[in-house]
XYZ file of C-alpha atoms in Angstrom:
655
model
C -35.517 106.633 -37.069
C -35.056 104.076 -39.828
C -35.539 101.339 -37.242
C -38.947 102.892 -36.546
C -39.900 102.011 -40.173
C -39.949 105.619 -41.309
C -39.328 106.543 -44.913
C -35.766 107.635 -45.636
C -36.478 111.336 -46.203
C -38.643 111.549 -43.106
C -36.006 109.714 -41.075
C -33.353 112.173 -42.234
C -35.506 115.190 -41.360
C -36.509 113.804 -37.962
C -32.931 112.811 -37.104
C -31.596 116.210 -38.074
C -34.248 118.088 -36.110
C -33.819 115.935 -33.004
C -30.133 116.714 -32.587
C -29.967 120.166 -34.164
C -29.935 122.105 -30.898
C -27.884 119.617 -28.825
C -25.301 119.302 -31.600
C -25.009 123.069 -31.843
C -24.656 123.481 -28.085
C -22.135 120.615 -27.956
C -20.035 122.188 -30.684
C -20.056 125.536 -28.893
C -19.094 123.847 -25.614
C -16.114 122.123 -27.230
C -15.013 125.454 -28.688
C -15.430 127.269 -25.380
C -13.339 124.783 -23.379
C -10.314 125.752 -25.490
C -10.467 129.336 -24.234
C -7.935 128.509 -21.426
C -5.205 128.111 -24.045
C -5.021 131.897 -24.287
C -4.228 132.025 -20.554
C -0.963 130.099 -21.017
C 2.103 132.298 -20.698
C 5.452 132.180 -22.460
C 6.512 129.947 -25.306
C 3.886 127.297 -24.494
C 1.152 129.670 -25.639
C 2.712 129.932 -29.091
C 2.995 126.152 -29.259
C -0.637 125.369 -28.432
C -2.623 128.326 -29.725
C -2.616 126.811 -33.267
C -3.994 123.584 -31.810
C -6.875 125.410 -30.139
C -7.652 127.425 -33.252
C -7.630 124.328 -35.459
C -10.061 122.512 -33.144
C -12.403 125.502 -32.930
C -12.563 126.083 -36.677
C -12.851 122.338 -37.325
C -15.804 122.055 -34.922
C -17.637 125.008 -36.454
C -17.033 123.720 -39.979
C -18.060 120.182 -39.092
C -21.309 121.454 -37.579
C -22.177 123.307 -40.773
C -21.361 120.248 -42.863
C -23.380 117.988 -40.568
C -26.413 120.226 -41.156
C -26.033 120.382 -44.947
C -23.690 117.934 -46.646
C -24.217 114.907 -44.391
C -28.044 114.746 -44.785
C -27.633 115.142 -48.539
C -25.118 112.295 -48.717
C -27.339 110.135 -46.497
C -30.200 110.567 -48.937
C -27.972 109.978 -51.964
C -26.038 106.966 -50.657
C -28.599 105.182 -48.488
C -31.601 105.415 -50.798
C -30.540 102.504 -53.014
C -29.218 100.611 -49.990
C -32.502 100.862 -48.111
C -34.528 99.838 -51.177
C -32.182 96.975 -51.997
C -32.101 95.792 -48.401
C -35.893 95.898 -48.195
C -36.142 93.785 -51.353
C -33.539 91.336 -50.130
C -35.261 91.074 -46.768
C -38.584 90.336 -48.417
C -37.265 87.864 -50.965
C -34.904 86.007 -48.658
C -31.667 87.005 -50.407
C -32.650 85.174 -53.619
C -31.488 87.776 -56.119
C -27.940 87.599 -57.393
C -27.951 91.337 -58.178
C -25.976 93.351 -55.662
C -24.252 90.419 -53.970
C -21.527 92.708 -52.559
C -24.150 94.952 -51.010
C -25.903 91.900 -49.612
C -22.703 90.829 -47.861
C -22.325 94.337 -46.468
C -25.812 94.150 -45.031
C -25.111 90.709 -43.626
C -22.083 92.059 -41.795
C -24.156 95.017 -40.678
C -26.881 92.762 -39.352
C -24.364 90.507 -37.593
C -22.847 93.524 -35.893
C -26.281 94.802 -34.943
C -27.197 91.483 -33.368
C -24.102 91.577 -31.194
C -24.656 95.229 -30.367
C -28.279 94.533 -29.405
C -27.050 91.862 -26.987
C -24.666 94.388 -25.488
C -27.455 96.972 -25.410
C -29.724 94.541 -23.584
C -26.982 93.820 -21.057
C -26.376 97.537 -20.570
C -30.092 98.166 -20.156
C -30.349 95.530 -17.464
C -27.327 96.853 -15.642
C -28.611 100.449 -15.869
C -32.030 99.347 -14.584
C -30.336 97.634 -11.627
C -28.266 100.769 -10.953
C -31.395 102.912 -11.033
C -33.030 100.553 -8.558
C -29.995 100.794 -6.245
C -29.313 104.442 -6.879
C -27.896 105.465 -3.501
C -25.340 102.663 -3.357
C -24.184 103.105 -6.945
C -23.904 106.884 -6.637
C -21.831 106.432 -3.490
C -19.468 104.060 -5.293
C -19.038 106.509 -8.171
C -18.378 109.402 -5.771
C -15.870 107.390 -3.731
C -14.005 106.434 -6.910
C -13.573 110.081 -7.844
C -12.422 111.031 -4.344
C -9.976 108.120 -4.235
C -8.621 109.051 -7.657
C -7.723 112.527 -6.434
C -5.186 110.902 -4.107
C -3.164 110.097 -7.233
C -2.575 113.765 -7.999
C 0.623 114.137 -5.917
C 1.917 110.784 -7.197
C 1.491 111.764 -10.852
C 3.854 114.731 -10.603
C 4.167 117.891 -12.668
C 6.377 118.900 -15.563
C 6.124 121.947 -17.783
C 6.806 119.843 -20.862
C 7.702 116.157 -21.196
C 11.311 115.350 -21.891
C 12.197 114.580 -25.503
C 14.885 112.169 -26.655
C 16.593 114.364 -29.251
C 19.504 111.963 -29.752
C 21.938 114.614 -28.507
C 23.982 115.084 -25.340
C 25.252 118.470 -24.203
C 27.811 118.106 -21.415
C 29.385 121.114 -19.700
C 32.853 120.592 -18.205
C 34.426 123.100 -15.813
C 38.029 122.917 -14.677
C 39.685 124.545 -11.697
C 39.489 128.366 -11.715
C 42.390 129.854 -13.616
C 43.016 126.815 -15.826
C 44.686 127.817 -19.084
C 43.204 126.902 -22.435
C 45.978 124.406 -23.181
C 45.301 122.503 -19.967
C 41.528 122.578 -20.604
C 42.144 121.028 -24.017
C 43.968 118.123 -22.359
C 41.156 117.696 -19.819
C 38.560 117.581 -22.580
C 40.567 114.996 -24.499
C 40.611 112.707 -21.464
C 36.890 113.199 -20.807
C 36.000 112.584 -24.437
C 38.080 109.390 -24.494
C 36.221 108.103 -21.437
C 32.829 108.977 -22.945
C 33.678 106.889 -25.995
C 34.157 103.909 -23.692
C 30.640 104.379 -22.258
C 28.754 104.935 -25.530
C 29.178 102.342 -28.320
C 31.128 103.656 -31.288
C 28.421 102.518 -33.712
C 25.934 104.866 -32.004
C 28.101 108.010 -31.978
C 27.680 110.263 -34.992
C 29.707 113.359 -34.093
C 31.524 114.736 -31.050
C 32.319 118.463 -30.923
C 34.273 120.279 -28.188
C 33.707 123.998 -27.600
C 36.337 125.214 -25.132
C 36.742 128.670 -23.637
C 34.886 131.866 -24.385
C 34.412 133.310 -27.868
C 36.482 136.303 -28.929
C 33.517 138.028 -30.557
C 31.043 139.849 -28.382
C 28.303 138.901 -30.839
C 28.863 135.204 -30.181
C 28.815 135.783 -26.434
C 25.492 137.623 -26.650
C 23.936 134.648 -28.446
C 25.180 132.038 -25.950
C 23.577 131.019 -22.652
C 26.487 132.416 -20.641
C 27.569 129.072 -19.184
C 31.061 129.310 -20.699
C 32.744 132.026 -18.678
C 36.489 131.311 -18.911
C 39.138 129.136 -20.592
C 38.430 126.571 -17.858
C 34.896 126.002 -19.222
C 33.661 124.172 -22.281
C 31.001 121.921 -23.752
C 31.085 118.487 -25.312
C 28.278 118.090 -27.863
C 27.503 114.474 -28.768
C 25.142 113.566 -31.590
C 23.893 109.976 -31.711
C 22.934 108.000 -34.775
C 19.450 106.686 -35.507
C 18.198 103.602 -33.641
C 20.384 104.454 -30.661
C 19.660 103.394 -27.102
C 17.756 105.915 -24.938
C 19.786 109.068 -24.505
C 18.562 109.445 -20.930
C 20.246 106.178 -19.983
C 23.618 107.382 -21.249
C 23.207 110.709 -19.451
C 22.312 108.993 -16.193
C 25.349 106.726 -16.404
C 27.743 109.550 -17.300
C 26.303 111.736 -14.552
C 27.267 109.005 -12.088
C 30.644 107.934 -13.479
C 32.313 111.167 -14.638
C 32.754 112.743 -11.159
C 34.351 109.498 -9.984
C 36.771 109.344 -12.878
C 37.630 113.075 -12.857
C 37.102 114.448 -9.329
C 39.088 117.598 -10.182
C 36.508 118.633 -12.803
C 32.894 119.750 -12.562
C 30.169 118.296 -14.797
C 26.560 119.077 -15.563
C 24.260 118.408 -18.491
C 22.310 121.044 -20.378
C 19.265 120.800 -22.619
C 20.194 119.675 -26.129
C 16.754 119.941 -27.772
C 15.505 123.325 -28.950
C 12.116 123.039 -27.197
C 13.641 122.701 -23.709
C 16.167 125.450 -24.428
C 13.325 127.808 -25.300
C 11.359 126.834 -22.206
C 14.450 127.468 -20.055
C 14.534 131.024 -21.465
C 18.261 130.821 -22.187
C 19.251 129.473 -18.776
C 21.527 126.423 -18.636
C 19.145 124.532 -16.315
C 15.371 124.324 -15.729
C 15.775 125.363 -12.069
C 17.611 128.577 -11.230
C 17.630 129.711 -7.597
C 18.861 133.302 -7.477
C 20.337 134.836 -4.348
C 20.027 138.587 -4.875
C 21.602 141.176 -2.610
C 23.720 144.322 -2.493
C 27.463 144.165 -2.994
C 28.023 144.719 0.714
C 26.439 141.303 1.388
C 28.583 139.462 -1.163
C 30.479 137.275 1.296
C 27.359 136.421 3.288
C 25.407 135.736 0.099
C 28.152 133.400 -1.089
C 27.949 131.396 2.143
C 24.166 131.231 1.813
C 24.455 130.079 -1.814
C 26.951 127.374 -0.873
C 24.704 126.191 1.955
C 21.683 126.211 -0.313
C 23.588 124.251 -2.963
C 24.272 121.502 -0.427
C 20.641 121.445 0.700
C 19.306 121.258 -2.863
C 21.763 118.491 -3.769
C 20.159 116.348 -1.057
C 16.657 116.635 -2.548
C 15.591 113.388 -4.285
C 15.575 113.974 -8.034
C 17.842 117.041 -8.023
C 20.939 116.570 -10.203
C 23.864 118.638 -11.463
C 23.485 121.144 -8.642
C 26.140 123.848 -8.972
C 26.753 127.556 -8.504
C 26.975 129.295 -11.845
C 29.331 132.054 -10.689
C 33.017 131.374 -9.965
C 33.821 133.829 -7.204
C 37.489 133.088 -6.515
C 39.713 132.926 -9.588
C 43.475 133.502 -9.180
C 44.656 136.812 -10.610
C 47.639 139.190 -10.633
C 47.036 142.670 -9.241
C 49.059 145.553 -10.615
C 49.182 148.472 -8.129
C 50.620 151.593 -9.724
C 52.377 154.097 -7.483
C 50.745 157.240 -8.814
C 53.334 159.558 -7.350
C 56.196 157.651 -8.930
C 54.306 157.310 -12.223
C 53.567 161.046 -12.312
C 57.241 161.850 -11.796
C 58.078 159.565 -14.737
C 55.429 161.230 -16.904
C 52.903 158.353 -16.906
C 49.247 158.533 -15.894
C 47.140 155.704 -14.493
C 45.167 155.561 -17.740
C 48.321 155.280 -19.828
C 49.676 152.473 -17.681
C 46.407 150.538 -17.899
C 46.121 151.044 -21.673
C 49.689 149.953 -22.378
C 49.254 146.842 -20.239
C 45.953 145.931 -21.933
C 47.530 146.335 -25.382
C 50.407 144.062 -24.419
C 48.239 141.341 -22.854
C 44.972 141.524 -24.795
C 45.901 143.303 -28.050
C 45.242 146.807 -29.261
C 41.683 145.797 -30.150
C 40.747 146.180 -26.468
C 41.777 149.856 -26.311
C 41.980 151.304 -29.833
C 40.509 149.054 -32.540
C 42.153 149.469 -35.927
C 40.904 148.286 -39.319
C 42.402 147.776 -42.768
C 40.226 147.930 -45.880
C 41.269 145.698 -48.769
C 41.063 148.054 -51.800
C 40.563 145.171 -54.239
C 37.829 143.162 -52.485
C 36.390 145.890 -50.293
C 36.626 143.615 -47.237
C 37.404 145.155 -43.863
C 39.845 143.370 -41.533
C 40.663 143.984 -37.881
C 44.335 144.734 -37.200
C 45.498 143.970 -33.650
C 48.929 144.175 -32.030
C 49.942 142.401 -28.830
C 52.919 140.782 -27.113
C 53.235 137.043 -27.894
C 51.937 135.057 -24.949
C 54.990 132.821 -24.786
C 57.133 135.879 -24.011
C 55.141 136.676 -20.869
C 55.867 133.525 -18.880
C 56.637 135.006 -15.478
C 55.958 137.975 -13.217
C 59.437 139.311 -14.069
C 58.484 139.352 -17.762
C 55.311 141.234 -16.878
C 57.310 143.816 -14.900
C 59.450 144.424 -18.001
C 56.427 145.637 -19.981
C 57.408 149.024 -21.531
C 55.338 152.110 -20.721
C 55.028 155.212 -22.931
C 55.881 158.489 -21.161
C 55.057 162.082 -22.000
C 58.651 162.898 -22.910
C 58.999 159.803 -25.113
C 61.507 158.023 -22.877
C 60.221 154.456 -22.289
C 59.944 153.142 -18.759
C 59.315 149.658 -17.397
C 56.163 148.726 -15.507
C 58.231 147.438 -12.590
C 59.697 150.915 -11.989
C 56.318 152.327 -10.955
C 54.098 149.377 -9.937
C 54.077 146.336 -7.706
C 52.502 143.012 -8.715
C 50.808 140.715 -6.181
C 48.652 137.611 -6.288
C 44.963 137.645 -5.369
C 41.516 136.313 -6.292
C 38.520 137.882 -7.993
C 35.218 136.704 -9.552
C 35.443 135.172 -13.007
C 31.941 136.369 -13.857
C 29.573 138.844 -12.242
C 25.846 138.729 -13.024
C 23.039 141.118 -12.188
C 19.258 141.035 -12.137
C 17.717 144.510 -12.229
C 21.166 145.926 -11.332
C 21.330 143.772 -8.163
C 24.272 141.290 -8.045
C 23.169 137.659 -8.099
C 24.421 134.190 -7.261
C 22.671 131.418 -9.213
C 22.270 127.866 -7.921
C 21.248 125.821 -10.941
C 19.904 122.268 -10.944
C 18.571 119.617 -13.293
C 16.013 116.884 -12.639
C 16.608 113.131 -12.864
C 14.256 110.254 -11.978
C 11.696 112.735 -10.664
C 9.298 115.378 -11.871
C 10.014 119.077 -11.951
C 7.150 119.903 -9.603
C 8.300 117.652 -6.744
C 11.879 118.946 -6.925
C 10.587 122.530 -6.998
C 8.497 121.875 -3.862
C 11.555 120.500 -2.088
C 13.548 123.588 -3.076
C 10.779 125.870 -1.819
C 10.934 124.114 1.558
C 14.712 124.600 1.759
C 14.396 128.273 0.824
C 11.687 128.814 3.442
C 14.033 127.428 6.112
C 16.877 129.762 5.098
C 14.873 132.964 4.563
C 14.700 133.983 8.275
C 18.544 134.073 8.329
C 19.011 136.228 5.256
C 20.937 139.486 5.726
C 19.118 142.731 5.209
C 18.517 143.460 1.529
C 19.078 139.861 0.337
C 16.269 137.864 -1.280
C 15.973 134.406 -2.871
C 13.916 133.851 -6.022
C 13.307 130.701 -8.085
C 13.460 131.328 -11.829
C 13.741 129.338 -15.018
C 11.328 126.739 -16.295
C 9.827 126.314 -12.815
C 8.655 129.917 -12.782
C 7.063 129.556 -16.224
C 5.439 126.241 -15.273
C 3.822 127.631 -12.140
C 2.517 130.754 -13.869
C 1.181 128.766 -16.850
C -0.506 126.172 -14.644
C -2.153 128.848 -12.541
C -3.391 130.603 -15.655
C -4.638 127.320 -17.145
C -6.459 126.416 -13.931
C -8.214 129.781 -13.887
C -8.989 129.457 -17.591
C -10.413 125.924 -17.268
C -12.626 126.938 -14.349
C -13.786 129.959 -16.305
C -14.476 127.828 -19.372
C -16.539 125.341 -17.354
C -18.555 128.208 -15.867
C -19.066 129.680 -19.330
C -20.185 126.301 -20.687
C -22.570 125.948 -17.764
C -24.128 129.379 -18.395
C -24.434 128.615 -22.112
C -26.329 125.420 -21.321
C -28.496 127.285 -18.808
C -29.616 129.576 -21.607
C -30.280 126.624 -23.906
C -32.097 124.382 -21.420
C -33.806 127.234 -19.556
C -32.821 125.414 -16.409
C -30.144 125.651 -13.746
C -30.382 121.951 -12.906
C -29.967 120.232 -16.280
C -26.555 121.784 -17.007
C -25.414 120.735 -13.542
C -26.438 117.152 -14.296
C -24.625 117.287 -17.631
C -21.396 118.346 -15.925
C -21.540 115.289 -13.654
C -19.488 113.396 -16.230
C -16.496 115.709 -15.721
C -15.388 114.262 -12.330
C -15.176 110.889 -14.052
C -13.070 112.419 -16.807
C -10.656 113.882 -14.255
C -10.399 110.520 -12.472
C -9.730 108.711 -15.734
C -7.023 111.204 -16.688
C -5.243 110.754 -13.357
C -5.386 106.958 -13.570
C -4.080 106.891 -17.142
C -1.217 109.278 -16.380
C -0.339 107.296 -13.265
C -0.415 103.942 -15.082
C 1.757 105.166 -17.963
C 4.214 107.048 -15.672
C 3.279 110.318 -17.374
C 3.356 113.599 -15.487
C 0.885 116.449 -15.592
C 2.174 118.882 -18.208
C 0.890 121.414 -20.702
C 0.225 118.689 -23.350
C -1.663 116.507 -20.862
C -3.704 119.534 -19.767
C -4.538 120.192 -23.413
C -5.743 116.601 -23.665
C -7.826 117.165 -20.538
C -9.473 120.164 -22.185
C -10.337 118.097 -25.262
C -11.705 115.322 -23.042
C -13.883 117.775 -21.114
C -15.390 119.070 -24.351
C -16.282 115.638 -25.753
C -17.606 114.352 -22.418
C -19.840 117.407 -22.098
C -21.141 116.911 -25.652
C -22.096 113.282 -24.943
C -23.893 114.231 -21.734
C -25.834 116.918 -23.590
C -27.160 114.295 -26.009
C -28.198 112.118 -23.078
C -30.042 114.796 -21.102
C -31.673 116.329 -24.186
C -33.204 112.988 -25.143
C -34.364 112.371 -21.562
C -36.168 115.720 -21.446
C -37.766 115.158 -24.855
C -38.843 111.660 -23.824
C -40.535 112.972 -20.697
C -42.452 115.573 -22.690
C -43.580 113.149 -25.392
C -44.499 110.192 -23.174
C -45.348 111.992 -19.920
C -42.832 109.704 -18.209
C -41.056 110.057 -14.905
C -37.341 110.751 -14.493
C -36.552 107.056 -13.904
C -38.066 105.896 -17.184
C -36.637 108.859 -19.104
C -33.110 108.144 -17.811
C -33.401 104.471 -18.771
C -34.731 105.306 -22.238
C -32.029 107.946 -22.784
C -29.310 105.480 -21.888
C -30.664 102.765 -24.206
C -31.263 105.135 -27.120
C -28.089 107.199 -26.872
C -25.830 104.221 -26.160
C -24.706 103.866 -29.769
C -23.829 107.537 -30.538
C -22.103 108.012 -27.178
C -19.927 104.930 -27.639
C -19.221 105.754 -31.278
C -18.114 109.295 -30.401
C -15.872 108.108 -27.569
C -14.360 105.236 -29.575
C -13.654 107.478 -32.559
C -11.789 109.911 -30.316
C -9.918 107.157 -28.454
C -8.845 105.360 -31.625
C -7.766 108.641 -33.188
C -5.564 109.424 -30.181
C -4.097 105.930 -29.860
C -1.122 106.461 -32.260
C -0.254 109.745 -30.539
C -0.390 108.154 -27.091
C 2.284 105.607 -28.050
C 4.841 108.405 -28.526
C 6.324 106.897 -31.669
C 8.609 108.778 -34.054
C 11.016 111.654 -33.513
C 9.799 113.895 -30.708
C 6.715 111.730 -30.145
C 7.246 111.940 -26.391
C 6.167 115.576 -26.470
C 2.581 114.902 -27.601
C 2.106 111.465 -26.035
C 0.666 112.931 -22.765
C -2.072 114.652 -24.790
C -3.252 111.381 -26.325
C -3.010 109.485 -23.034
C -5.038 112.108 -21.189
C -7.788 111.967 -23.828
C -7.923 108.158 -23.834
C -7.983 107.784 -20.054
C -10.340 110.643 -19.389
C -12.792 109.838 -22.163
C -12.840 106.132 -21.296
C -14.000 106.776 -17.726
C -16.106 109.812 -18.689
C -18.071 107.676 -21.170
C -18.803 105.164 -18.400
C -19.972 108.028 -16.192
C -22.090 109.440 -19.022
C -23.858 106.096 -19.493
C -24.409 105.360 -15.798
C -23.651 108.224 -13.421
C -25.413 110.946 -15.416
C -28.696 108.963 -15.759
C -28.571 108.150 -12.037
C -28.111 111.801 -11.083
C -30.855 112.773 -13.532
C -33.313 110.315 -11.979
C -32.406 111.553 -8.498
C -32.606 115.288 -9.121
C -35.160 115.651 -11.916
C -38.253 115.202 -9.799
C -40.247 117.960 -11.485
C -41.248 117.566 -15.146
C -39.482 119.869 -17.621
C -41.335 123.169 -17.724
C -41.365 125.384 -20.781
C -43.055 128.709 -20.130
C -45.597 129.484 -22.853
C -47.299 132.807 -23.335
C -51.093 132.802 -22.736
C -51.672 134.130 -26.240
C -49.985 131.068 -27.706
C -52.022 128.764 -25.466
C -55.255 130.357 -26.727
C -54.064 130.092 -30.315
C-alpha cells in the first residue's frame, strides 16, 4: 500500500483490512491441524501435547498482536522513516542528517531492486505456465505421484534413535550357571569390550549379575535378569565419543564369535526408548500364547519362529526370553515313610527351604534395634559351601513331631531333571516371548517381515495357541493409525471452515492443492537425509500443512478480491495474485525454514530426536511454497470459470 503512494495511516488501515479475514482463517487453520496430536496413544501423546498447545496459544496470541500492537508500532516506527526517506528522495541524499537511516534505505532499495528482478522473472514464468496450463499441471501431478513411490523406501520408526552415550549389554550364560562362574564370564567379556572401545572414551563400566534379593528391586526391573546366569554390562562413554551405534554394531558381530558359549543382546540405554518399549527389553516382542497343555508344541513353534525372524534383514539380537530347560534337583518325599517318621510334606519342604534359602523364605524374623529404632531382617540358613554334593543334601536334618531328628535321605529320593527358569503369563495364559532389536533398518520394515512369518505359521498352530506382536511396534501402529485418522479429520475440518469463510465449495479445494506438494517435499527430504517416518516427522508434517494452507489462503483471497474490484477473469486474477503475494508467501516460508534449520541438523545432546521434525518442515514447506506460487494459481485459473458470487439481500440492493 505504501508503494501505491498512500499516506502511512491509510496504508496501515488498508493493509490491516485486506488481510484481516484471511489472517484469522489462516491462524485457525494452523490451530486446527494440531488436533491430531490428541489422537496419539501412549507416551508419545504426553511428549507432543505440550508442543501442540504451545503452537495453538502462540498462533492465537500472535493474531491478536498483529491486529493491535503491530499496526501501532508500524505507525510509530515508520512515520519518521517515511518522511525522512521522502525528503532524501526529493533532495538527492544531500542532507547529512540521518546518514545511518539513509544507508538503511539504500540497502533496502538495493534489495528491492534485486527482488523486483526476481519478481519479474517469476511473473514471466507464471504467465508462461498459465499459457501452457495442461502441460504444467500434468508435470506437477506426475511429480506428486512419483514422490509417493518413496514412501516404502523412507521406512517407519516410532521414534528416532538417540545417541545417549551409553551401552546396555545383556549377557546370558548356560542355564544353571552359578554366580561365581557368571562373574568370571563377565570379567572376560568386559576385558574384551575394553579392547574394542578406546580407554579414553570409556567413563564407567558397571556389571549387574544375577537377580536381586529384594522383591521390590525385581518389581522395578524389566525382568530380563532371571537367574545367576544372567547379567548386564552398563557402559557410559565420555563426551566427544565416537557414535555409540558403531560400537554396538561391532560388538554385536564380534562377541558371539569370541564367546560362543554365551548369549548377547543389547537393550535400550536411553530413558525415552525404555518408556516407549513399555518396560520390555526389546522394541519387538512376539508372544506365543497358549494353554499349559501346548507347552512343548509352543516351544517348538517359538524356536522355529526365532530362526525365521533372525533371517529377516535388519532383525538383530533375536532370542527367546524364557529359559525352559534349566538343570534342577527333584526331591520326591515318600509320604508313607515320612508319616511313619512323624514328618509331613509341608514340614519337609519348609525345612529344606530354610536350609537352602534361609528362614526368610518361610518365616521372616526381624530384630528391632532399641537404640536407633532400625528394624533388621534376621535369617538363618546352612552355609552354601557345606552343601557341595547330593550326599550333603540328603543329610539335611528334618524336624519330627516327637522331636527326634531325621535325615532327608531316610524319607526322600533325589534325582536330576530340568524345569523352566522363568514362567511368564499374559492375562493368565502362559507365554513364550521372541524378542528382537533392529539394526541397519527401520522398525516398520522389520515388523512387516515378522508379520509375514507369523502369517505363514498361523495355520499350523495348535488349538488354543495364538501369536501376538507387542512392544514398541504395537504402540507405533496404533499411534500412526490414530494420527492418520486425526490428520484426515483435521484437513476436512479446515476445509469446512474455509467453506464457511469463502461461501464456496471450490475455493477451499483450490487452496488445499498445495498440500500434495507438501507431502511430496516431506518424502523427498526424509529420503535424502536417510530419515524415517516417525512421530516427530509427522508433527513436522502437521506444521507444514498449516503454514502451506495459510499461504494458499492469502493467494486465493487476493485473487477473488482482484476479480471483484477489476472485473477480471480467472487468468488475470491468478497472475496478479502470484505477483502481489510473492513477497509475503516467500517471507513466511523462509522464516519457517530458517527457524527449523538448527533443529534439522540434530546438534547437541538428544538432537536426533527432534531433527526429523525440522527436516519434514523444511522439505515440505520448500516444495509446498513452489506449489502455492505456481500450482495453486494454475488450478484457480482452470476451475474458477464463474466470477465470485456474494449473495446480497434485495433490501440491501435497493438501499
